[in-house]
Short mmCIF file of C-alpha atoms and ligand atoms in Angstrom, two decimals:
data_model
loop_
_atom_site.label_atom_id
_atom_site.label_comp_id
_atom_site.label_asym_id
_atom_site.label_seq_id
_atom_site.Cartn_x
_atom_site.Cartn_y
_atom_site.Cartn_z
CA UNK A 7 -71.28 -34.18 3.72
CA UNK A 8 -68.59 -36.86 3.98
CA UNK A 9 -66.97 -37.67 0.66
CA UNK A 10 -66.78 -41.43 0.17
CA UNK A 11 -64.84 -43.65 -2.21
CA UNK A 12 -65.93 -47.18 -3.08
CA UNK A 13 -63.25 -49.41 -4.62
CA UNK A 14 -64.49 -52.70 -6.07
CA UNK A 15 -67.71 -52.77 -8.07
CA UNK A 16 -68.77 -56.39 -8.00
CA UNK A 17 -72.41 -56.98 -7.05
CA UNK A 18 -71.75 -55.90 -3.44
CA UNK A 19 -69.61 -52.86 -4.27
CA UNK A 20 -72.26 -51.67 -6.73
CA UNK A 21 -74.90 -51.99 -4.01
CA UNK A 22 -72.74 -50.07 -1.52
CA UNK A 23 -72.06 -47.24 -3.99
CA UNK A 24 -75.75 -47.07 -5.03
CA UNK A 25 -76.88 -46.83 -1.40
CA UNK A 26 -74.38 -44.03 -0.73
CA UNK A 27 -75.51 -42.09 -3.81
CA UNK A 28 -79.17 -42.58 -2.82
CA UNK A 29 -78.35 -41.17 0.63
CA UNK A 30 -76.72 -38.11 -0.97
CA UNK A 31 -73.03 -38.80 -0.26
CA UNK A 32 -70.60 -37.45 -2.89
CA UNK A 33 -69.24 -40.79 -4.12
CA UNK A 34 -66.09 -41.63 -6.06
CA UNK A 35 -65.65 -45.13 -7.49
CA UNK A 36 -62.82 -47.20 -8.93
CA UNK A 37 -62.91 -50.72 -10.32
CA UNK A 38 -60.25 -52.76 -12.14
CA UNK A 39 -62.74 -53.33 -14.96
CA UNK A 40 -63.81 -49.80 -15.84
CA UNK A 41 -67.13 -50.67 -17.49
CA UNK A 42 -68.66 -51.65 -14.14
CA UNK A 43 -68.59 -47.98 -13.10
CA UNK A 44 -70.76 -46.77 -16.00
CA UNK A 45 -74.22 -47.17 -14.42
CA UNK A 46 -73.01 -45.55 -11.19
CA UNK A 47 -71.53 -42.63 -13.15
CA UNK A 48 -74.95 -42.09 -14.74
CA UNK A 49 -76.36 -41.98 -11.18
CA UNK A 50 -73.88 -39.27 -10.17
CA UNK A 51 -70.73 -41.11 -9.09
CA UNK A 52 -67.31 -39.75 -10.08
CA UNK A 53 -64.95 -42.38 -11.55
CA UNK A 54 -61.30 -42.14 -10.53
CA UNK A 55 -58.57 -43.24 -12.96
CA UNK A 56 -56.38 -44.98 -10.38
CA UNK A 57 -56.73 -46.43 -6.85
CA UNK A 58 -54.44 -43.62 -5.61
CA UNK A 59 -56.69 -40.92 -7.10
CA UNK A 60 -59.74 -42.69 -5.68
CA UNK A 61 -58.31 -42.82 -2.15
CA UNK A 62 -56.88 -39.30 -2.27
CA UNK A 63 -60.23 -37.91 -3.41
CA UNK A 64 -62.29 -38.78 -0.32
CA UNK A 65 -62.40 -38.67 3.47
CA UNK A 66 -62.96 -42.42 3.73
CA UNK A 67 -62.51 -45.29 1.28
CA UNK A 68 -64.47 -48.54 1.36
CA UNK A 69 -62.64 -51.39 -0.40
CA UNK A 70 -64.94 -54.25 -1.35
CA UNK A 71 -63.09 -56.67 -3.62
CA UNK A 72 -62.95 -60.44 -3.68
CA UNK A 73 -60.49 -60.93 -0.80
CA UNK A 74 -57.66 -59.30 1.17
CA UNK A 75 -55.01 -60.27 -1.40
CA UNK A 76 -56.87 -57.96 -3.79
CA UNK A 77 -57.27 -55.29 -1.07
CA UNK A 78 -53.51 -55.40 -0.39
CA UNK A 79 -52.70 -55.15 -4.12
CA UNK A 80 -54.93 -52.07 -4.46
CA UNK A 81 -53.44 -50.43 -1.35
CA UNK A 82 -49.90 -51.15 -2.60
CA UNK A 83 -50.74 -49.58 -5.98
CA UNK A 84 -52.11 -46.49 -4.22
CA UNK A 85 -48.86 -46.21 -2.21
CA UNK A 86 -48.29 -42.72 -0.78
CA UNK A 87 -51.91 -41.73 -1.43
CA UNK A 88 -52.89 -43.87 1.57
CA UNK A 89 -51.04 -41.62 4.06
CA UNK A 90 -53.46 -39.79 6.33
CA UNK A 91 -56.53 -41.56 4.87
CA UNK A 92 -59.07 -43.90 6.47
CA UNK A 93 -59.40 -47.22 4.66
CA UNK A 94 -62.30 -49.56 5.47
CA UNK A 95 -61.71 -53.10 4.22
CA UNK A 96 -64.98 -54.89 3.47
CA UNK A 97 -63.74 -58.02 1.68
CA UNK A 98 -64.47 -61.37 3.32
CA UNK A 99 -61.29 -63.10 4.48
CA UNK A 100 -59.67 -64.62 7.56
CA UNK A 101 -58.98 -62.83 10.87
CA UNK A 102 -55.22 -63.00 10.25
CA UNK A 103 -55.59 -61.46 6.80
CA UNK A 104 -57.61 -58.59 8.28
CA UNK A 105 -54.75 -57.99 10.74
CA UNK A 106 -52.07 -58.11 8.04
CA UNK A 107 -53.99 -55.69 5.81
CA UNK A 108 -54.25 -53.30 8.79
CA UNK A 109 -50.45 -53.49 9.17
CA UNK A 110 -49.92 -52.71 5.46
CA UNK A 111 -52.26 -49.69 5.55
CA UNK A 112 -50.62 -48.39 8.74
CA UNK A 113 -47.18 -48.96 7.21
CA UNK A 114 -48.20 -46.55 4.45
CA UNK A 115 -49.33 -43.97 7.04
CA UNK A 116 -53.06 -44.66 6.73
CA UNK A 117 -55.64 -45.80 9.28
CA UNK A 118 -57.59 -49.04 8.93
CA UNK A 119 -60.98 -50.36 10.00
CA UNK A 120 -62.07 -53.88 9.03
CA UNK A 121 -65.68 -54.71 8.25
CA UNK A 122 -67.62 -57.89 7.57
CA UNK A 123 -70.79 -57.70 5.51
CA UNK A 124 -73.11 -60.31 6.98
CA UNK A 125 -76.12 -60.03 4.64
CA UNK A 126 -76.71 -60.23 0.86
CA UNK A 127 -76.66 -57.48 -1.76
CA UNK A 128 -80.45 -57.08 -1.72
CA UNK A 129 -80.38 -55.82 1.89
CA UNK A 130 -77.79 -53.06 1.44
CA UNK A 131 -79.18 -49.58 2.17
CA UNK A 132 -81.87 -51.01 4.47
CA UNK A 133 -81.95 -51.75 8.19
CA UNK A 134 -82.03 -55.49 7.33
CA UNK A 135 -78.41 -55.24 6.20
CA UNK A 136 -75.77 -56.02 8.81
CA UNK A 137 -72.12 -54.94 8.77
CA UNK A 138 -69.80 -55.64 11.71
CA UNK A 139 -66.67 -53.55 12.25
CA UNK A 140 -63.44 -54.05 14.19
CA UNK A 141 -60.42 -51.81 14.68
CA UNK A 142 -60.01 -48.28 16.08
CA UNK A 143 -63.32 -47.14 17.60
CA UNK A 144 -62.78 -43.50 16.59
CA UNK A 145 -62.76 -44.38 12.86
CA UNK A 146 -66.06 -46.21 13.33
CA UNK A 147 -67.56 -43.29 15.27
CA UNK A 148 -66.37 -40.57 12.87
CA UNK A 149 -67.89 -42.33 9.84
CA UNK A 150 -71.10 -43.61 11.43
CA UNK A 151 -73.17 -41.45 9.04
CA UNK A 152 -71.66 -43.34 6.08
CA UNK A 153 -72.09 -46.79 7.66
CA UNK A 154 -75.67 -46.03 8.78
CA UNK A 155 -76.60 -45.34 5.15
CA UNK A 156 -75.54 -48.88 4.28
CA UNK A 157 -76.72 -51.14 7.10
CA UNK A 158 -77.37 -51.72 10.76
CA UNK A 159 -73.86 -51.81 12.15
CA UNK A 160 -71.93 -52.80 15.25
CA UNK A 161 -68.37 -52.36 16.53
CA UNK A 162 -66.75 -55.49 18.00
CA UNK A 163 -63.54 -54.15 19.53
CA UNK A 164 -60.00 -53.00 18.75
CA UNK A 165 -58.72 -56.34 17.40
CA UNK A 166 -58.67 -55.90 13.61
CA UNK A 167 -59.48 -59.60 13.18
CA UNK A 168 -62.66 -59.69 15.27
CA UNK A 169 -65.21 -58.87 12.50
CA UNK A 170 -63.58 -61.47 10.22
CA UNK A 171 -63.74 -63.97 13.11
CA UNK A 172 -67.51 -63.46 13.30
CA UNK A 173 -67.67 -63.71 9.51
CA UNK A 174 -65.76 -67.00 9.17
CA UNK A 175 -67.57 -68.66 12.07
CA UNK A 176 -71.02 -67.68 10.81
CA UNK A 177 -70.11 -68.65 7.24
CA UNK A 178 -68.88 -72.00 8.61
CA UNK A 179 -72.38 -72.50 10.01
CA UNK A 180 -74.03 -71.27 6.80
CA UNK A 181 -72.05 -73.33 4.27
CA UNK A 182 -72.08 -76.56 6.27
CA UNK A 183 -75.87 -76.12 6.54
CA UNK A 184 -76.11 -75.58 2.78
CA UNK A 185 -73.85 -78.62 2.22
CA UNK A 186 -76.24 -80.65 4.37
CA UNK A 187 -79.23 -79.35 2.43
CA UNK A 188 -77.86 -80.20 -1.02
CA UNK A 189 -76.73 -83.67 0.09
CA UNK A 190 -80.11 -84.40 1.69
CA UNK A 191 -81.97 -83.09 -1.39
CA UNK A 192 -79.82 -85.33 -3.62
CA UNK A 193 -80.63 -88.36 -1.44
CA UNK A 194 -84.34 -87.49 -1.42
CA UNK A 195 -84.34 -87.29 -5.23
CA UNK A 196 -82.41 -90.58 -5.48
CA UNK A 197 -85.15 -92.12 -3.31
CA UNK A 198 -87.77 -90.83 -5.78
CA UNK A 199 -89.23 -88.22 -3.40
CA UNK A 200 -90.63 -85.08 -5.07
CA UNK A 201 -88.71 -82.21 -3.51
CA UNK A 202 -91.88 -80.14 -3.29
CA UNK A 203 -93.30 -82.84 -0.95
CA UNK A 204 -90.03 -82.98 1.00
CA UNK A 205 -89.44 -79.23 1.37
CA UNK A 206 -91.96 -78.50 4.19
CA UNK A 207 -90.35 -81.25 6.28
CA UNK A 208 -86.87 -79.83 5.58
CA UNK A 209 -88.09 -76.38 6.62
CA UNK A 210 -89.60 -77.86 9.79
CA UNK A 211 -86.23 -79.47 10.55
CA UNK A 212 -84.50 -76.08 10.11
CA UNK A 213 -86.98 -74.58 12.59
CA UNK A 214 -85.85 -77.06 15.28
CA UNK A 215 -82.30 -75.67 15.17
CA UNK A 216 -82.50 -72.24 16.93
CA UNK A 217 -83.59 -73.64 20.35
CA UNK A 218 -80.95 -76.38 20.00
CA UNK A 219 -78.31 -73.69 19.37
CA UNK A 220 -79.37 -71.99 22.62
CA UNK A 221 -79.21 -75.25 24.62
CA UNK A 222 -75.87 -76.30 23.09
CA UNK A 223 -74.33 -72.84 23.67
CA UNK A 224 -75.16 -73.02 27.38
CA UNK A 225 -73.77 -76.56 27.55
CA UNK A 226 -70.53 -75.63 25.75
CA UNK A 227 -69.99 -72.52 27.88
CA UNK A 228 -70.38 -74.58 31.08
CA UNK A 229 -68.71 -77.70 29.62
CA UNK A 230 -71.72 -79.78 30.72
CA UNK A 231 -73.01 -82.42 28.32
CA UNK A 232 -74.90 -84.84 30.59
CA UNK A 233 -78.68 -85.58 30.51
CA UNK A 234 -78.49 -85.74 26.71
CA UNK A 235 -81.64 -85.44 24.61
CA UNK A 236 -79.80 -87.62 22.08
CA UNK A 237 -76.55 -89.38 23.06
CA UNK A 238 -73.43 -89.55 20.91
CA UNK A 239 -73.84 -93.37 20.79
CA UNK A 240 -77.35 -92.96 19.38
CA UNK A 241 -76.12 -90.32 16.89
CA UNK A 242 -73.43 -92.72 15.62
CA UNK A 243 -76.11 -95.34 14.84
CA UNK A 244 -78.14 -92.70 12.99
CA UNK A 245 -75.08 -91.55 11.01
CA UNK A 246 -74.36 -95.17 10.02
CA UNK A 247 -77.87 -95.37 8.54
CA UNK A 248 -77.39 -92.14 6.56
CA UNK A 249 -74.00 -93.24 5.23
CA UNK A 250 -75.40 -96.64 4.27
CA UNK A 251 -78.48 -95.14 2.56
CA UNK A 252 -76.27 -92.71 0.63
CA UNK A 253 -73.96 -95.52 -0.49
CA UNK A 254 -76.92 -97.58 -1.69
CA UNK A 255 -77.85 -94.70 -4.02
CA UNK A 256 -74.26 -94.12 -5.14
CA UNK A 257 -73.96 -90.83 -3.23
CA UNK A 258 -70.72 -89.68 -1.67
CA UNK A 259 -71.14 -89.20 2.12
CA UNK A 260 -67.74 -87.70 2.92
CA UNK A 261 -69.08 -84.96 5.21
CA UNK A 262 -71.19 -87.45 7.18
CA UNK A 263 -68.22 -89.81 7.47
CA UNK A 264 -66.00 -86.99 8.76
CA UNK A 265 -68.64 -86.11 11.35
CA UNK A 266 -68.95 -89.78 12.35
CA UNK A 267 -65.16 -89.79 12.87
CA UNK A 268 -65.52 -86.94 15.41
CA UNK A 269 -68.37 -88.80 17.13
CA UNK A 270 -66.32 -92.05 17.20
CA UNK A 271 -63.37 -90.30 18.86
CA UNK A 272 -65.60 -88.81 21.57
CA UNK A 273 -67.19 -92.23 22.22
CA UNK A 274 -63.79 -93.94 22.45
CA UNK A 275 -62.80 -91.23 24.99
CA UNK A 276 -65.71 -92.39 27.16
CA UNK A 277 -68.33 -89.80 26.17
CA UNK A 278 -70.91 -92.06 24.49
CA UNK A 279 -73.70 -90.93 26.84
CA UNK A 280 -73.00 -87.21 26.27
CA UNK A 281 -74.88 -84.62 24.22
CA UNK A 282 -73.32 -83.72 20.82
CA UNK A 283 -72.30 -80.33 22.32
CA UNK A 284 -69.31 -82.30 23.74
CA UNK A 285 -67.72 -82.17 20.26
CA UNK A 286 -67.33 -78.38 20.30
CA UNK A 287 -65.14 -78.71 23.38
CA UNK A 288 -63.20 -81.72 22.02
CA UNK A 289 -62.60 -80.17 18.56
CA UNK A 290 -61.16 -76.98 20.07
CA UNK A 291 -58.83 -78.76 22.53
N1 NAP B 29 -72.33 -60.61 -2.93
C1 NAP B 29 -72.77 -60.73 -1.70
O1 NAP B 29 -73.99 -60.95 -1.46
C2 NAP B 29 -71.82 -60.61 -0.53
C3 NAP B 29 -72.32 -60.72 0.78
C4 NAP B 29 -71.46 -60.57 1.86
C5 NAP B 29 -70.11 -60.34 1.64
N2 NAP B 29 -69.64 -60.28 0.34
C6 NAP B 29 -68.21 -60.07 0.14
O2 NAP B 29 -67.99 -58.84 -0.55
C7 NAP B 29 -66.81 -58.96 -1.38
C8 NAP B 29 -67.19 -58.58 -2.82
O3 NAP B 29 -68.18 -59.48 -3.25
P1 NAP B 29 -68.95 -59.33 -4.64
O4 NAP B 29 -70.11 -60.25 -4.58
O5 NAP B 29 -69.20 -57.88 -4.95
O6 NAP B 29 -67.96 -59.82 -5.78
P2 NAP B 29 -66.64 -60.72 -5.87
O7 NAP B 29 -66.81 -61.55 -7.08
O8 NAP B 29 -66.35 -61.43 -4.59
O9 NAP B 29 -65.52 -59.59 -6.11
C9 NAP B 29 -65.53 -58.91 -7.32
C10 NAP B 29 -64.72 -57.64 -7.21
O10 NAP B 29 -63.35 -57.92 -6.84
C11 NAP B 29 -62.51 -57.25 -7.81
N3 NAP B 29 -61.21 -57.89 -7.86
C12 NAP B 29 -60.93 -59.22 -7.82
N4 NAP B 29 -59.59 -59.42 -7.86
C13 NAP B 29 -59.01 -58.18 -7.94
C14 NAP B 29 -57.68 -57.71 -7.99
N5 NAP B 29 -56.65 -58.58 -7.96
N6 NAP B 29 -57.48 -56.38 -8.06
C15 NAP B 29 -58.49 -55.51 -8.08
N7 NAP B 29 -59.81 -55.88 -8.02
C16 NAP B 29 -60.05 -57.20 -7.94
C17 NAP B 29 -63.31 -57.37 -9.09
O11 NAP B 29 -62.80 -56.51 -10.08
P3 NAP B 29 -63.18 -56.78 -11.63
O12 NAP B 29 -64.60 -56.27 -11.79
O13 NAP B 29 -62.19 -56.04 -12.39
O14 NAP B 29 -63.11 -58.29 -11.85
C18 NAP B 29 -64.68 -56.94 -8.57
O15 NAP B 29 -64.75 -55.57 -8.33
C19 NAP B 29 -66.33 -60.41 -1.24
O16 NAP B 29 -65.30 -60.49 -0.28
C20 NAP B 29 -67.57 -61.14 -0.74
O17 NAP B 29 -67.25 -62.33 -0.01
C21 NAP B 29 -70.46 -60.38 -0.73
#
């Protein structure tokens, strides 16, 4: 069976190593803080003393640390041990950082595949987990047995940055949604609304979004924003109300004001009757 190394034993790295052990893969681990390896050692993992030993000891090494600066530092410490090895970087970072880590690994004579873990720790080892990969297809194919033990996976192409591009764009959507939720919850509380009364309405609002995403995607792809269900001019009026209501309760509305700035620019460019999908085209041009 493929011998696997997991470097980085934060909550995600621990979950990855546990899933590999549960699936029967001989698993070596290394973490900067040694104590985090103890539970995994009790479950059968072998702990390496150095990143170089960890990488040299296995067919494929998964590196799951905080970001690609940390990945690069670990790879640099391993040095010559990287030659001839397959390194799979699973830290979240930018597309350019995925590409530069690939260049560092290849400069040391290794091969690199980048991966983006799209789901939380609790999913790892089940089909609900999702990991997207980008880089040389043959590395993905050769180690499919390892990846299948962790998640449902997909390969996005040769560009080392492509998985990170999916990651940053989907996290953009996720965190701006969470930012909207916490701001709205703060305003609801400031208005004296019990959040338990408010929550079903917030969840209903979230349910409206998927069909809107479908409609907006078609509009953006065809650059057609006419026959709006809600015009940019109408949205500006609504945003003014939200900013005013927030101010009345002493709440910062910086994100709403930034969004209103985008809407204002589109209106002053003559797009006041357009659907909000217009902004995706304007922002990218
Ligand atoms: N947690 C999740 O649900 C989740 C979901 C999707 C993606 N991810 C991504 O997976 C990666 C790991 O996440 P995580 O939640 O396990 O924990 P994390 O807090 O993002 O990372 C902790 C790990 O990074 C190591 N580390 C940090 N700086 C280092 C350095 N300079 N050199 C060596 N090791 C270093 C830590 O070592 P020490 O133990 O020694 O501090 C620890 O192993 C992140 O990129 C995260 O964005 C996580």
